């Protein structure tokens, strides 16, 4: 099962013995063994029984609340793990320390290399698509990373590489029904941006849960500057996963026409675009299937799911900060 997504408005989440039940309009719409759950995401309004809250905390299962359109509201999570040594090492690396610079290099390199591999794969599969200029711009952003010793400069390289990638994102879309002009976030005003933003919200839930399991403070990061209420370390670790999971799911759903423009609605005042109920279910199924798909981890040398790789990368991060390994290896897949 992995993550349970509750999308039914005004649903009631309760517990019967060792099973979680979701009811709406006096009918049981879901009945899941608690042992299969790794997380719960509520979209919109729902009521959760005190027994469920207690059980989730006891089992270290995170509960995240999003608006119906996917905007993050907050989360209930268990007490942080007792491994104070991980958080001590995390805090000691704050600022322009060598460990912080090394980690930022890894986050940026992982993200941009995965962007590059995505463009190269598209060009192989669609020889008529010319992405050479954007690939060159990405390579120019990747090349200086290892010699760059300023975090602000590394942020600049990340920005340049992301601009090159999203500058040709429209060419990755193989249907004329969807258009992408630029990355727009608050609010997303077109279907493609709505899918990307929603997917990144789900990814944040998963990565932050993995960091919590390992014992990190998710609000102290290195690439993303500190800001009140911002889980900077979760956003840092998300970077290498964005193209591998969310972008891949978005492009697959669009290009296979699993989603059409009829699966979106537009809020008349703000212009914010969001998924319909049917479109939401389609996206959640595809996202969960992607997380449960397997690949060979390039560092561990064994097969794992993307869901498991969140925790693997978090543990590699902790091992680096605690001087148990020499380098942090970002997850880069070809």
Short mmCIF file of C-alpha atoms in Angstrom, two decimals:
data_model
loop_
_atom_site.label_atom_id
_atom_site.label_comp_id
_atom_site.label_asym_id
_atom_site.label_seq_id
_atom_site.Cartn_x
_atom_site.Cartn_y
_atom_site.Cartn_z
CA UNK A 1 0.00 0.00 0.00
CA UNK A 2 2.67 2.57 0.98
CA UNK A 3 0.87 5.91 1.28
CA UNK A 4 -2.90 6.26 1.74
CA UNK A 5 -4.44 9.28 -0.02
CA UNK A 6 -7.78 10.45 1.37
CA UNK A 7 -9.55 12.61 -1.22
CA UNK A 8 -13.21 12.20 -0.28
CA UNK A 9 -14.60 15.44 1.17
CA UNK A 10 -15.63 15.25 4.84
CA UNK A 11 -14.41 11.67 5.19
CA UNK A 12 -14.02 10.09 8.61
CA UNK A 13 -10.83 8.15 9.32
CA UNK A 14 -11.30 5.59 12.06
CA UNK A 15 -9.79 2.39 13.40
CA UNK A 16 -11.21 -1.10 13.91
CA UNK A 17 -8.80 -3.51 15.57
CA UNK A 18 -5.61 -3.46 13.45
CA UNK A 19 -7.25 -1.86 10.43
CA UNK A 20 -7.76 1.70 9.29
CA UNK A 21 -11.17 2.57 7.85
CA UNK A 22 -12.22 5.56 5.78
CA UNK A 23 -15.94 6.32 5.71
CA UNK A 24 -17.99 8.86 3.77
CA UNK A 25 -21.76 9.31 3.70
CA UNK A 26 -22.09 6.40 6.15
CA UNK A 27 -20.32 4.01 3.78
CA UNK A 28 -16.88 2.43 4.19
CA UNK A 29 -14.85 3.39 1.15
CA UNK A 30 -11.47 2.05 2.32
CA UNK A 31 -10.38 -0.63 4.78
CA UNK A 32 -6.61 -1.09 5.09
CA UNK A 33 -4.39 -3.10 7.46
CA UNK A 34 -2.31 -0.63 9.50
CA UNK A 35 0.77 -2.78 8.99
CA UNK A 36 0.74 -1.86 5.28
CA UNK A 37 0.73 1.90 5.83
CA UNK A 38 3.83 4.09 5.54
CA UNK A 39 2.04 7.45 5.45
CA UNK A 40 -1.32 9.19 5.05
CA UNK A 41 -2.03 12.27 2.96
CA UNK A 42 -5.37 14.06 3.40
CA UNK A 43 -6.47 16.34 0.56
CA UNK A 44 -9.20 18.71 1.66
CA UNK A 45 -11.27 18.16 4.80
CA UNK A 46 -11.41 14.99 6.86
CA UNK A 47 -12.07 14.02 10.47
CA UNK A 48 -9.56 11.75 12.20
CA UNK A 49 -10.47 9.83 15.35
CA UNK A 50 -8.25 10.18 18.45
CA UNK A 51 -7.61 6.43 18.30
CA UNK A 52 -6.15 6.81 14.81
CA UNK A 53 -3.95 9.73 15.87
CA UNK A 54 -2.58 7.69 18.77
CA UNK A 55 -1.97 4.67 16.55
CA UNK A 56 -0.17 6.71 13.89
CA UNK A 57 2.14 8.27 16.47
CA UNK A 58 2.84 4.88 18.02
CA UNK A 59 3.64 3.31 14.66
CA UNK A 60 5.69 6.31 13.43
CA UNK A 61 3.34 6.94 10.51
CA UNK A 62 3.22 10.56 9.30
CA UNK A 63 -0.06 12.30 8.50
CA UNK A 64 0.10 15.21 6.05
CA UNK A 65 -2.65 17.72 5.25
CA UNK A 66 -2.92 19.37 1.83
CA UNK A 67 -5.62 21.54 0.34
CA UNK A 68 -7.72 20.00 -2.42
CA UNK A 69 -5.42 21.66 -4.95
CA UNK A 70 -2.29 20.22 -3.30
CA UNK A 71 -1.00 23.19 -1.27
CA UNK A 72 0.80 22.05 1.87
CA UNK A 73 -0.95 22.88 5.15
CA UNK A 74 0.87 20.91 7.84
CA UNK A 75 1.59 17.47 9.23
CA UNK A 76 1.36 15.30 12.30
CA UNK A 77 4.49 13.29 12.83
CA UNK A 78 5.88 11.11 15.61
CA UNK A 79 8.45 12.30 18.10
CA UNK A 80 11.79 12.82 16.40
CA UNK A 81 14.11 9.83 16.77
CA UNK A 82 16.42 9.68 19.77
CA UNK A 83 19.56 9.80 17.61
CA UNK A 84 20.79 13.20 18.80
CA UNK A 85 24.16 12.56 17.15
CA UNK A 86 22.67 12.93 13.67
CA UNK A 87 21.17 16.32 14.52
CA UNK A 88 24.37 17.42 16.26
CA UNK A 89 26.38 16.66 13.10
CA UNK A 90 23.71 18.40 11.00
CA UNK A 91 23.95 21.59 13.07
CA UNK A 92 27.76 21.53 13.18
CA UNK A 93 27.85 21.69 9.37
CA UNK A 94 25.76 24.87 9.16
CA UNK A 95 26.99 27.83 7.10
CA UNK A 96 29.84 27.78 4.58
CA UNK A 97 31.53 24.75 6.14
CA UNK A 98 33.24 22.19 3.92
CA UNK A 99 30.59 19.53 4.66
CA UNK A 100 27.79 21.97 3.75
CA UNK A 101 29.49 22.95 0.49
CA UNK A 102 30.09 19.29 -0.34
CA UNK A 103 26.41 18.45 0.24
CA UNK A 104 25.17 21.38 -1.82
CA UNK A 105 27.46 20.26 -4.66
CA UNK A 106 25.86 16.81 -4.42
CA UNK A 107 22.27 18.07 -4.37
CA UNK A 108 22.86 20.36 -7.36
CA UNK A 109 24.90 17.82 -9.32
CA UNK A 110 22.29 15.10 -8.75
CA UNK A 111 19.41 17.28 -9.87
CA UNK A 112 21.13 18.67 -12.98
CA UNK A 113 22.55 15.31 -14.07
CA UNK A 114 19.10 13.76 -13.82
CA UNK A 115 17.74 16.69 -15.84
CA UNK A 116 20.43 16.05 -18.47
CA UNK A 117 19.70 12.31 -18.63
CA UNK A 118 15.99 13.09 -19.07
CA UNK A 119 16.70 15.34 -22.06
CA UNK A 120 19.15 12.85 -23.59
CA UNK A 121 16.59 10.05 -23.24
CA UNK A 122 13.91 12.15 -24.92
CA UNK A 123 16.26 12.97 -27.77
CA UNK A 124 17.09 9.27 -28.25
CA UNK A 125 13.44 8.26 -28.24
CA UNK A 126 12.37 11.18 -30.45
CA UNK A 127 15.21 11.94 -32.92
CA UNK A 128 13.17 14.77 -34.43
CA UNK A 129 13.37 16.68 -31.11
CA UNK A 130 16.37 19.00 -31.02
CA UNK A 131 17.45 19.57 -27.41
CA UNK A 132 21.17 20.04 -28.06
CA UNK A 133 21.27 23.69 -27.02
CA UNK A 134 19.55 23.03 -23.71
CA UNK A 135 21.71 19.95 -23.04
CA UNK A 136 24.81 22.07 -23.65
CA UNK A 137 23.53 24.72 -21.24
CA UNK A 138 22.98 22.01 -18.62
CA UNK A 139 26.47 20.62 -19.17
CA UNK A 140 27.90 24.12 -18.79
CA UNK A 141 26.11 24.40 -15.43
CA UNK A 142 27.32 20.95 -14.31
CA UNK A 143 30.98 21.34 -15.32
CA UNK A 144 32.05 23.95 -12.69
CA UNK A 145 30.22 22.34 -9.73
CA UNK A 146 33.19 20.45 -8.27
CA UNK A 147 35.42 23.53 -8.37
CA UNK A 148 32.82 25.92 -6.95
CA UNK A 149 33.33 26.60 -3.25
CA UNK A 150 30.58 29.15 -2.60
CA UNK A 151 27.04 28.01 -1.78
CA UNK A 152 25.57 31.12 -3.41
CA UNK A 153 27.51 30.34 -6.60
CA UNK A 154 26.25 26.76 -6.50
CA UNK A 155 22.71 28.11 -6.16
CA UNK A 156 23.40 30.14 -9.29
CA UNK A 157 24.48 27.02 -11.19
CA UNK A 158 21.35 25.21 -10.01
CA UNK A 159 19.22 28.11 -11.24
CA UNK A 160 20.97 28.19 -14.63
CA UNK A 161 20.56 24.45 -15.08
CA UNK A 162 16.89 24.52 -14.08
CA UNK A 163 16.27 27.37 -16.52
CA UNK A 164 17.83 25.32 -19.31
CA UNK A 165 15.67 22.30 -18.45
CA UNK A 166 12.35 24.10 -18.11
CA UNK A 167 13.24 26.21 -21.13
CA UNK A 168 12.64 23.13 -23.29
CA UNK A 169 10.04 21.35 -21.15
CA UNK A 170 7.39 22.04 -23.78
CA UNK A 171 9.39 19.91 -26.22
CA UNK A 172 9.12 16.95 -23.82
CA UNK A 173 5.32 17.16 -24.12
CA UNK A 174 4.20 15.15 -27.14
CA UNK A 175 0.57 16.22 -27.31
CA UNK A 176 -0.72 19.57 -28.58
CA UNK A 177 -3.42 19.67 -25.91
CA UNK A 178 -1.03 20.81 -23.17
CA UNK A 179 1.17 23.90 -23.22
CA UNK A 180 4.02 24.87 -20.92
CA UNK A 181 5.54 28.35 -21.12
CA UNK A 182 7.36 28.75 -17.80
CA UNK A 183 7.40 27.40 -14.26
CA UNK A 184 4.58 29.08 -12.30
CA UNK A 185 3.97 28.10 -8.69
CA UNK A 186 1.79 30.34 -6.50
CA UNK A 187 -0.70 29.61 -7.82
CA UNK A 188 -0.12 27.32 -10.82
CA UNK A 189 -2.15 28.83 -13.64
CA UNK A 190 -1.99 26.03 -16.21
CA UNK A 191 -2.47 22.25 -16.07
CA UNK A 192 1.22 21.31 -16.44
CA UNK A 193 2.32 23.58 -13.61
CA UNK A 194 -0.59 22.33 -11.50
CA UNK A 195 0.63 18.74 -11.94
CA UNK A 196 4.25 19.64 -11.16
CA UNK A 197 3.34 21.62 -8.04
CA UNK A 198 1.01 18.91 -6.76
CA UNK A 199 3.59 16.22 -7.39
CA UNK A 200 6.29 18.17 -5.57
CA UNK A 201 3.96 18.54 -2.56
CA UNK A 202 3.57 14.76 -2.40
CA UNK A 203 7.32 14.29 -2.83
CA UNK A 204 7.98 16.67 0.04
CA UNK A 205 5.77 14.51 2.29
CA UNK A 206 7.74 11.38 1.40
CA UNK A 207 11.21 12.91 1.71
CA UNK A 208 10.42 14.69 4.97
CA UNK A 209 9.09 11.41 6.41
CA UNK A 210 12.38 9.68 5.49
CA UNK A 211 14.42 12.43 7.14
CA UNK A 212 12.30 12.08 10.27
CA UNK A 213 12.95 8.32 10.37
CA UNK A 214 16.72 8.86 10.20
CA UNK A 215 16.67 11.56 12.88
CA UNK A 216 17.28 14.82 11.02
CA UNK A 217 15.80 18.23 11.71
CA UNK A 218 14.06 18.80 8.34
CA UNK A 219 14.05 22.58 8.81
CA UNK A 220 17.84 23.00 8.77
CA UNK A 221 19.17 22.71 5.23
CA UNK A 222 22.14 23.80 3.18
CA UNK A 223 21.08 24.54 -0.40
CA UNK A 224 17.78 26.19 0.59
CA UNK A 225 18.16 29.16 2.91
CA UNK A 226 16.46 29.08 6.29
CA UNK A 227 12.98 30.54 6.33
CA UNK A 228 10.29 30.32 8.99
CA UNK A 229 8.24 27.18 8.40
CA UNK A 230 10.31 25.96 5.45
CA UNK A 231 11.65 22.37 5.69
CA UNK A 232 14.91 23.29 3.97
CA UNK A 233 16.64 19.92 4.29
CA UNK A 234 13.60 18.12 2.84
CA UNK A 235 13.69 20.54 -0.11
CA UNK A 236 17.45 19.92 -0.46
CA UNK A 237 17.08 16.15 -0.62
CA UNK A 238 14.07 16.45 -2.94
CA UNK A 239 16.16 18.00 -5.69
CA UNK A 240 17.66 14.80 -7.10
CA UNK A 241 14.23 13.10 -7.01
CA UNK A 242 12.22 15.78 -8.84
CA UNK A 243 13.05 14.67 -12.41
CA UNK A 244 13.22 10.98 -11.49
CA UNK A 245 9.73 10.77 -9.99
CA UNK A 246 7.44 13.78 -10.34
CA UNK A 247 8.53 15.05 -13.77
CA UNK A 248 8.53 11.48 -15.10
CA UNK A 249 4.99 10.86 -13.83
CA UNK A 250 3.69 14.19 -15.19
CA UNK A 251 5.15 13.63 -18.66
CA UNK A 252 3.95 10.02 -18.78
CA UNK A 253 0.37 10.94 -17.88
CA UNK A 254 0.29 13.76 -20.43
CA UNK A 255 2.02 11.96 -23.29
CA UNK A 256 -0.01 8.77 -22.86
CA UNK A 257 -3.16 10.93 -22.67
CA UNK A 258 -4.11 9.41 -19.33
CA UNK A 259 -5.04 12.99 -18.38
CA UNK A 260 -6.81 15.47 -20.65
CA UNK A 261 -7.87 19.07 -20.18
CA UNK A 262 -11.25 17.86 -18.94
CA UNK A 263 -9.44 16.60 -15.81
CA UNK A 264 -8.72 20.18 -14.66
CA UNK A 265 -10.69 23.07 -13.23
CA UNK A 266 -9.81 26.76 -12.95
CA UNK A 267 -10.64 28.96 -9.96
CA UNK A 268 -12.31 32.07 -11.46
CA UNK A 269 -10.76 34.74 -9.20
CA UNK A 270 -7.13 33.61 -8.79
CA UNK A 271 -6.86 31.64 -12.00
CA UNK A 272 -5.42 28.70 -10.04
CA UNK A 273 -5.70 25.40 -11.89
CA UNK A 274 -6.27 22.11 -10.07
CA UNK A 275 -7.27 18.53 -10.81
CA UNK A 276 -10.84 17.27 -10.78
CA UNK A 277 -11.68 14.37 -8.49
CA UNK A 278 -11.23 11.85 -11.31
CA UNK A 279 -7.98 13.47 -12.44
CA UNK A 280 -6.72 13.48 -8.87
CA UNK A 281 -7.27 9.74 -8.53
CA UNK A 282 -5.46 9.13 -11.83
CA UNK A 283 -2.46 11.16 -10.71
CA UNK A 284 -2.28 9.57 -7.26
CA UNK A 285 -2.37 6.06 -8.75
CA UNK A 286 0.46 6.89 -11.15
CA UNK A 287 2.55 8.57 -8.45
CA UNK A 288 2.16 5.63 -6.06
CA UNK A 289 2.97 3.13 -8.80
CA UNK A 290 6.13 5.07 -9.61
CA UNK A 291 7.20 5.08 -5.95
CA UNK A 292 6.72 1.33 -5.70
CA UNK A 293 8.61 0.57 -8.93
CA UNK A 294 12.08 -0.94 -8.56
CA UNK A 295 15.50 0.00 -9.87
CA UNK A 296 19.09 -0.95 -9.07
CA UNK A 297 20.56 1.56 -6.64
CA UNK A 298 23.89 2.71 -8.12
CA UNK A 299 25.61 2.94 -4.73
CA UNK A 300 24.06 0.05 -2.80
CA UNK A 301 24.16 -2.27 -5.83
CA UNK A 302 20.82 -3.85 -4.94
CA UNK A 303 17.25 -3.42 -6.15
CA UNK A 304 15.02 -1.06 -4.22
CA UNK A 305 11.85 0.95 -4.72
CA UNK A 306 11.84 4.72 -5.05
CA UNK A 307 9.93 4.75 -1.76
CA UNK A 308 12.84 2.96 -0.07
CA UNK A 309 15.42 5.14 -1.82
CA UNK A 310 14.20 8.21 0.09
CA UNK A 311 15.38 6.60 3.31
CA UNK A 312 18.56 5.23 1.69
CA UNK A 313 19.59 8.72 0.56
CA UNK A 314 18.74 10.16 3.99
CA UNK A 315 20.92 7.52 5.65
CA UNK A 316 23.79 8.19 3.24
CA UNK A 317 23.43 11.86 4.13
CA UNK A 318 23.68 11.06 7.85
CA UNK A 319 26.68 8.76 7.31
CA UNK A 320 28.53 11.55 5.51
CA UNK A 321 27.82 14.13 8.20
CA UNK A 322 28.93 11.68 10.90
CA UNK A 323 32.19 10.94 9.02
CA UNK A 324 31.28 7.32 8.32
CA UNK A 325 31.72 7.78 4.55
CA UNK A 326 33.94 10.22 2.63
CA UNK A 327 31.35 11.57 0.19
CA UNK A 328 27.60 11.98 -0.16
CA UNK A 329 26.50 10.27 -3.40
CA UNK A 330 23.34 11.80 -4.90
CA UNK A 331 20.96 9.42 -6.65
CA UNK A 332 21.68 9.75 -10.37
CA UNK A 333 19.97 7.37 -12.79
CA UNK A 334 20.43 7.12 -16.55
#
